[in-house]
Coordinates of C-alpha atoms in Angstrom, one line a residue:
Chain O
M19 CA -47.0 16.8 -4.1
P20 CA -50.3 15.9 -3.5
I21 CA -50.8 13.3 -0.4
P22 CA -52.1 10.8 -1.5
P23 CA -55.7 8.9 -0.8
R24 CA -55.3 6.3 2.0
V25 CA -56.6 2.9 1.1
L26 CA -59.2 1.3 3.4
K27 CA -59.3 -1.0 2.9
R28 CA -58.1 -4.0 -0.1
R29 CA -59.6 -7.1 -1.4
E30 CA -58.7 -10.1 -4.1
L31 CA -61.4 -10.4 -6.9
A32 CA -59.6 -13.0 -8.6
R33 CA -56.9 -14.7 -9.4
T34 CA -55.4 -16.7 -12.1
R35 CA -52.8 -18.7 -13.0
L36 CA -51.5 -15.2 -14.8
F37 CA -53.3 -12.4 -13.3
R38 CA -55.0 -11.1 -10.0
V39 CA -57.2 -8.7 -9.6
E40 CA -58.1 -6.9 -6.4
E41 CA -60.5 -3.9 -4.9
L42 CA -59.2 -0.9 -3.0
W43 CA -61.4 1.7 -1.2
L44 CA -59.7 4.4 -1.3
R45 CA -60.6 8.2 1.2
F46 CA -58.8 11.1 -1.0
A47 CA -56.8 13.6 1.3
N48 CA -61.0 16.3 -0.3
G49 CA -62.4 13.6 1.4
A50 CA -64.1 11.5 -1.4
E51 CA -64.2 8.0 -1.6
R52 CA -63.8 6.3 -3.8
V53 CA -63.5 1.9 -4.7
Y54 CA -61.2 1.5 -8.4
E55 CA -59.9 -2.1 -9.2
R56 CA -56.1 -3.4 -10.1
L57 CA -54.1 -5.9 -11.6
C58 CA -51.5 -6.5 -9.2
E59 CA -47.8 -6.6 -10.8
P60 CA -45.5 -9.8 -11.4
L61 CA -44.1 -10.0 -8.0
H62 CA -40.4 -9.9 -9.0
G63 CA -40.1 -7.1 -12.1
A64 CA -39.4 -7.4 -16.3
V65 CA -36.9 -6.6 -18.2
L66 CA -37.2 -5.7 -21.7
V67 CA -33.9 -6.2 -24.0
V68 CA -32.8 -3.5 -27.3
P69 CA -29.8 -5.6 -28.6
L70 CA -28.0 -4.0 -30.8
L71 CA -26.1 -5.6 -33.4
D72 CA -23.8 -3.0 -33.8
D73 CA -24.3 1.3 -33.2
R74 CA -26.9 1.1 -36.8
T75 CA -28.6 -2.2 -36.7
L76 CA -31.3 -3.1 -33.9
V77 CA -32.2 -7.1 -33.5
L78 CA -36.0 -7.5 -32.6
V79 CA -38.5 -11.0 -32.1
R80 CA -41.5 -11.6 -34.3
E81 CA -43.8 -13.4 -32.4
Y82 CA -47.3 -14.4 -31.6
G83 CA -49.2 -12.2 -29.1
A84 CA -52.2 -14.2 -27.9
G85 CA -53.1 -10.7 -26.6
L86 CA -53.6 -9.1 -29.8
D87 CA -53.9 -13.3 -32.0
Q88 CA -51.3 -11.8 -34.1
Y89 CA -47.6 -11.7 -35.0
A90 CA -45.2 -8.7 -33.1
L91 CA -42.8 -7.6 -33.9
G92 CA -40.8 -6.3 -30.3
F93 CA -37.8 -6.8 -28.0
P94 CA -36.8 -9.8 -26.4
K95 CA -38.9 -9.2 -22.5
G96 CA -40.0 -11.7 -19.5
A97 CA -40.1 -11.4 -16.5
V98 CA -37.5 -11.3 -14.2
A99 CA -37.2 -15.0 -11.4
A100 CA -37.5 -15.1 -7.9
G101 CA -32.9 -13.7 -6.6
E102 CA -32.4 -12.9 -10.3
E103 CA -30.7 -10.2 -10.8
R104 CA -31.6 -7.0 -13.4
L105 CA -28.6 -7.8 -15.7
A106 CA -28.4 -11.1 -15.5
A107 CA -31.9 -11.2 -16.7
A108 CA -32.1 -9.8 -19.5
E109 CA -29.2 -11.5 -20.6
R110 CA -31.4 -15.0 -19.0
E111 CA -34.6 -13.7 -21.9
L112 CA -32.1 -12.1 -24.8
R113 CA -29.9 -15.6 -25.0
E114 CA -33.5 -17.5 -24.7
E115 CA -35.0 -15.7 -27.2
T116 CA -32.5 -14.5 -30.0
G117 CA -29.6 -17.2 -29.3
F118 CA -27.3 -13.6 -28.8
G119 CA -25.1 -12.9 -25.1
A120 CA -24.0 -9.6 -24.8
R121 CA -20.5 -8.2 -22.8
R122 CA -22.1 -5.0 -22.2
L123 CA -25.3 -4.7 -20.4
E124 CA -27.3 -1.1 -19.2
F125 CA -29.9 -0.7 -17.6
L126 CA -32.3 2.9 -19.1
K127 CA -35.3 4.0 -17.7
T128 CA -38.8 2.1 -15.8
L129 CA -41.4 2.0 -17.9
S130 CA -45.2 1.8 -15.8
L131 CA -47.8 0.2 -18.3
S132 CA -50.9 1.5 -16.8
P133 CA -50.5 3.7 -14.2
A134 CA -54.7 4.1 -13.3
Y135 CA -54.8 0.2 -13.1
M136 CA -51.9 -1.7 -13.5
G137 CA -48.5 -2.5 -11.5
H138 CA -46.6 -3.8 -13.5
R139 CA -42.9 -2.3 -14.3
I140 CA -40.3 -2.9 -16.6
D141 CA -36.8 -2.2 -16.8
V142 CA -36.0 -1.3 -20.1
V143 CA -31.9 -2.9 -20.8
V144 CA -30.2 -1.7 -23.9
A145 CA -27.2 -5.4 -24.8
W146 CA -24.9 -4.6 -27.1
E147 CA -20.9 -7.0 -28.2
L148 CA -23.6 -9.4 -28.0
F149 CA -22.1 -12.9 -29.1
E150 CA -23.5 -16.6 -30.4
A151 CA -24.8 -18.1 -26.6
P152 CA -28.5 -19.1 -27.8
L153 CA -30.6 -20.6 -24.5
P154 CA -33.4 -22.8 -25.2
G155 CA -36.9 -21.0 -24.7
D156 CA -40.0 -22.5 -23.8
E157 CA -41.6 -21.1 -26.3
P158 CA -44.3 -23.3 -28.8
E159 CA -42.1 -21.9 -31.8
P160 CA -38.7 -19.9 -31.7
P161 CA -39.1 -16.8 -31.8
E162 CA -37.9 -15.1 -35.2
V163 CA -34.5 -13.3 -34.4
V164 CA -35.3 -9.7 -37.5
T165 CA -32.4 -7.5 -37.9
W166 CA -33.7 -4.0 -38.8
P167 CA -31.1 -0.8 -39.8
L168 CA -32.0 2.4 -37.0
A169 CA -31.6 4.3 -40.5
R170 CA -35.4 2.6 -41.5
A171 CA -36.1 3.3 -37.3
A172 CA -39.0 5.4 -38.7
E173 CA -40.1 3.0 -41.4
L174 CA -40.5 0.0 -37.9
L175 CA -42.6 3.0 -36.5
A176 CA -45.4 2.7 -39.0
R177 CA -45.6 -0.3 -39.0
E178 CA -49.1 -2.0 -37.8
D179 CA -47.3 -5.0 -36.4
F180 CA -45.0 -2.9 -34.1
S181 CA -47.3 -1.0 -31.6
E182 CA -45.9 -1.9 -28.1
G183 CA -45.8 0.9 -26.1
R184 CA -43.0 -0.3 -24.3
S185 CA -40.7 -1.7 -27.3
V186 CA -41.5 1.8 -28.5
A187 CA -40.6 4.1 -26.1
A188 CA -37.0 2.4 -25.8
L189 CA -36.5 2.2 -28.8
Y190 CA -36.9 5.7 -29.4
L191 CA -35.0 5.5 -25.7
V192 CA -31.8 3.9 -26.7
Q193 CA -32.0 6.4 -30.6
D194 CA -31.2 9.1 -28.0
W195 CA -28.8 6.9 -25.7
L196 CA -26.8 6.3 -29.0
A197 CA -26.9 10.1 -30.1
G198 CA -25.6 11.4 -25.8
R199 CA -29.0 12.7 -25.2
F200 CA -30.0 10.6 -22.9
R201 CA -30.1 11.5 -19.6
R202 CA -31.5 10.3 -16.4
Chain Q
M21 CA -45.9 -13.7 -42.5
P22 CA -45.9 -17.2 -40.1
I23 CA -50.0 -18.8 -40.2
P24 CA -51.0 -18.1 -37.1
P25 CA -52.5 -21.2 -33.7
R26 CA -55.8 -22.2 -34.2
V27 CA -57.9 -21.0 -31.6
L28 CA -58.9 -25.0 -30.4
K29 CA -61.2 -23.2 -27.3
R30 CA -61.8 -20.7 -25.2
R31 CA -63.2 -20.0 -22.0
E32 CA -63.9 -16.9 -19.5
L33 CA -61.4 -17.1 -16.4
A34 CA -62.7 -14.4 -14.5
R35 CA -64.5 -11.7 -14.9
T36 CA -64.7 -7.7 -13.2
R37 CA -66.5 -4.6 -13.2
L38 CA -63.0 -3.4 -15.4
F39 CA -60.8 -6.9 -16.1
R40 CA -62.2 -9.3 -18.5
V41 CA -60.1 -12.5 -18.3
E42 CA -60.0 -15.9 -21.2
E43 CA -57.9 -19.0 -22.1
L44 CA -57.1 -19.3 -24.8
W45 CA -56.0 -23.1 -26.6
L46 CA -53.8 -22.7 -29.5
R47 CA -52.3 -24.9 -32.0
F48 CA -49.6 -23.6 -33.2
A49 CA -48.4 -24.3 -37.3
N50 CA -46.2 -26.8 -36.7
G51 CA -47.9 -28.3 -33.7
A52 CA -46.9 -27.2 -30.6
E53 CA -50.4 -26.8 -28.7
R54 CA -50.7 -24.1 -25.4
V55 CA -53.2 -22.9 -23.4
Y56 CA -52.9 -19.4 -22.9
E57 CA -54.3 -17.0 -20.9
R58 CA -55.4 -13.4 -22.3
L59 CA -56.5 -9.8 -20.5
C60 CA -59.5 -8.7 -23.0
E61 CA -59.5 -5.4 -24.2
P62 CA -62.3 -2.4 -23.7
L63 CA -65.3 -2.1 -26.1
H64 CA -64.6 -0.3 -28.0
G65 CA -61.2 0.9 -27.8
A66 CA -58.6 3.9 -25.9
V67 CA -57.3 7.5 -27.0
L68 CA -54.5 8.9 -25.4
V69 CA -54.6 12.8 -26.7
V70 CA -51.1 14.8 -26.2
P71 CA -52.2 18.7 -26.4
L72 CA -50.2 21.5 -27.2
L73 CA -50.3 24.6 -26.1
D74 CA -48.5 26.0 -28.5
D75 CA -45.4 24.2 -30.9
R76 CA -43.6 24.5 -27.9
T77 CA -45.3 23.3 -25.1
L78 CA -46.6 20.2 -23.1
V79 CA -50.2 19.8 -21.6
L80 CA -50.3 17.3 -19.7
V81 CA -51.4 15.7 -16.0
R82 CA -50.9 15.4 -12.4
E83 CA -53.3 11.9 -10.9
Y84 CA -53.0 9.7 -8.7
G85 CA -52.8 6.2 -10.2
A86 CA -54.3 3.1 -7.9
G87 CA -52.0 0.8 -10.1
L88 CA -48.9 1.9 -8.5
D89 CA -50.6 3.9 -5.8
Q90 CA -48.6 6.9 -6.9
Y91 CA -49.0 9.9 -8.2
A92 CA -47.9 9.8 -12.0
L93 CA -47.6 12.6 -14.8
G94 CA -48.8 11.1 -18.4
F95 CA -51.0 13.0 -21.3
P96 CA -55.2 12.3 -20.9
K97 CA -56.0 9.6 -22.0
G98 CA -59.8 6.8 -21.3
A99 CA -61.8 5.0 -22.8
V100 CA -64.1 5.1 -27.0
A101 CA -67.8 5.3 -25.9
A102 CA -70.3 3.1 -27.7
G103 CA -70.2 5.0 -31.8
E104 CA -68.1 7.7 -30.5
E105 CA -66.2 8.9 -32.9
R106 CA -62.4 8.7 -31.9
L107 CA -61.3 12.3 -32.0
A108 CA -64.6 13.2 -30.5
A109 CA -63.9 11.1 -28.1
A110 CA -60.2 12.2 -27.8
E111 CA -61.5 16.4 -28.0
R112 CA -64.0 15.4 -24.7
E113 CA -60.9 12.6 -22.1
L114 CA -58.8 16.2 -23.0
R115 CA -61.7 18.4 -21.7
E116 CA -62.8 16.4 -18.8
E117 CA -59.1 15.9 -17.5
T118 CA -57.8 19.6 -18.5
G119 CA -60.6 21.8 -19.0
F120 CA -59.5 22.6 -22.9
G121 CA -60.7 21.9 -25.9
A122 CA -59.2 21.8 -29.6
R123 CA -59.6 23.2 -32.3
R124 CA -57.4 20.2 -34.0
L125 CA -56.6 17.0 -34.0
E126 CA -55.3 14.3 -35.4
F127 CA -54.1 10.7 -35.6
L128 CA -50.6 9.5 -34.8
K129 CA -50.9 5.7 -34.4
T130 CA -51.8 3.1 -32.6
L131 CA -49.9 1.2 -29.8
S132 CA -50.8 -2.1 -28.4
L133 CA -50.0 -1.8 -24.3
S134 CA -48.7 -6.0 -24.4
P135 CA -48.9 -7.8 -27.5
A136 CA -48.5 -11.5 -25.8
Y137 CA -51.4 -10.5 -22.7
M138 CA -54.2 -8.0 -23.7
G139 CA -56.0 -6.8 -25.9
H140 CA -55.8 -3.2 -25.1
R141 CA -55.1 -1.3 -27.5
I142 CA -54.9 3.2 -27.6
D143 CA -54.9 5.6 -30.2
V144 CA -52.2 8.4 -30.4
V145 CA -54.1 11.8 -30.8
V146 CA -52.3 14.9 -30.9
A147 CA -54.4 18.2 -30.6
W148 CA -53.8 22.3 -30.5
E149 CA -55.2 25.6 -31.0
L150 CA -56.7 24.6 -27.6
F151 CA -59.1 26.2 -26.0
E152 CA -60.9 26.8 -22.5
A153 CA -63.8 24.5 -22.1
P154 CA -63.3 22.7 -19.0
L155 CA -66.1 19.2 -19.3
P156 CA -67.0 18.1 -15.9
G157 CA -64.7 13.9 -15.3
D158 CA -66.0 11.7 -12.9
E159 CA -61.8 11.8 -11.1
P160 CA -62.8 11.9 -7.2
E161 CA -60.4 15.3 -7.5
P162 CA -59.1 16.6 -10.2
P163 CA -56.1 15.8 -12.5
E164 CA -53.7 18.4 -12.2
V165 CA -53.0 20.5 -15.4
V166 CA -48.6 20.7 -16.3
T167 CA -47.1 22.5 -19.1
W168 CA -44.0 21.6 -19.8
P169 CA -41.7 23.1 -21.9
L170 CA -41.4 20.1 -25.2
A171 CA -37.7 22.4 -25.2
R172 CA -37.6 20.8 -21.5
A173 CA -38.6 17.0 -23.7
A174 CA -34.9 15.1 -21.7
E175 CA -36.5 16.5 -17.8
L176 CA -39.3 15.2 -18.0
L177 CA -38.5 11.4 -19.5
A178 CA -35.4 11.4 -16.6
R179 CA -38.7 11.9 -13.7
E180 CA -39.6 8.4 -12.4
D181 CA -43.0 9.6 -12.1
F182 CA -43.3 9.7 -16.3
S183 CA -42.7 6.2 -16.8
E184 CA -45.4 5.4 -18.4
G185 CA -44.7 3.1 -21.5
R186 CA -47.8 4.7 -23.7
S187 CA -47.3 8.7 -22.8
V188 CA -43.5 8.5 -23.4
A189 CA -44.1 6.9 -26.9
A190 CA -45.8 9.5 -27.5
L191 CA -44.1 11.9 -26.5
Y192 CA -41.1 10.9 -29.3
L193 CA -44.0 10.2 -31.7
V194 CA -45.5 14.1 -31.5
Q195 CA -42.2 15.3 -31.9
D196 CA -41.0 13.7 -34.6
W197 CA -44.6 15.0 -36.5
L198 CA -43.1 17.6 -35.4
A199 CA -39.9 18.0 -36.6
G200 CA -41.8 16.8 -39.8
R201 CA -39.8 13.7 -39.2
F202 CA -42.9 11.4 -38.1
R203 CA -44.3 9.2 -41.2
R204 CA -47.9 6.3 -41.0

């Protein structure tokens, strides 16, 4: 592996309620120096849950996304709270957003958002053996729960409102996992 | 489809060289009001290129990612310039990052980054019939070009340094495309 650049200096450029931007002075192994900006990650990580109603059926949520100013289909996800375990956070988000609890949860893979510019990582978790166990969320309107047969995965992938890179990746990862093709 | 909330007011909260954060006052169809933050997208969009050396071999780049402060494997990508066509931008990024031009390029799907918080979208393009055609890039050190057999895709997916959600999604999309399973 190559030698990572040395961080000569860093400073905070901007901070809002949700976002923090940092400036980094870097010296690369070959002597080149650059000033880069990065968006810092949330403190305790995040989880994305792929809920399986059964072996052949996904649970999706349709929610307003302020980033795109559109309603989007995707998987439940959210930030991990301080001291919260990853699978506990996954089940909490699942209950808040879909009303389902899960008897079985398994971590699959950590995905990053944009390695060059952002520190964000999210843990993809598959959840199955679901049961009714709603928890109140803080959404302005309850997310619409949409069940989707895995046999129609290609149709889901072709939809413009199923566009989030991490949800697309997670859908494929879970299909590999179900088919026994998933590797760690 | 549900009725999107009305944007009552918006204002810029922070602006740096790379990032712009906006605050939105929203009124949802049910009357609920919320103040949201979003990260605005780059002006002219972005492209991610999956280069195929042949039907069985991917081209990847290994680059330092300041967001994660780690070297990461992924596909070439970058911002589209003003007035630049999407496939032209894809080939330019490919030449700058890998030294290959492509006789054939095809758009597959637009991926979003984080619909709830970010406006960013990237167009996934597959490139094939490659030939040597390097263009100078602005990287502090030239990206390392790594060829990877598609037969070992599961091994790539299991690597911690191949983590970017959009690259993972693009790898699967191109495999579907190669297998004739890809749908628009």
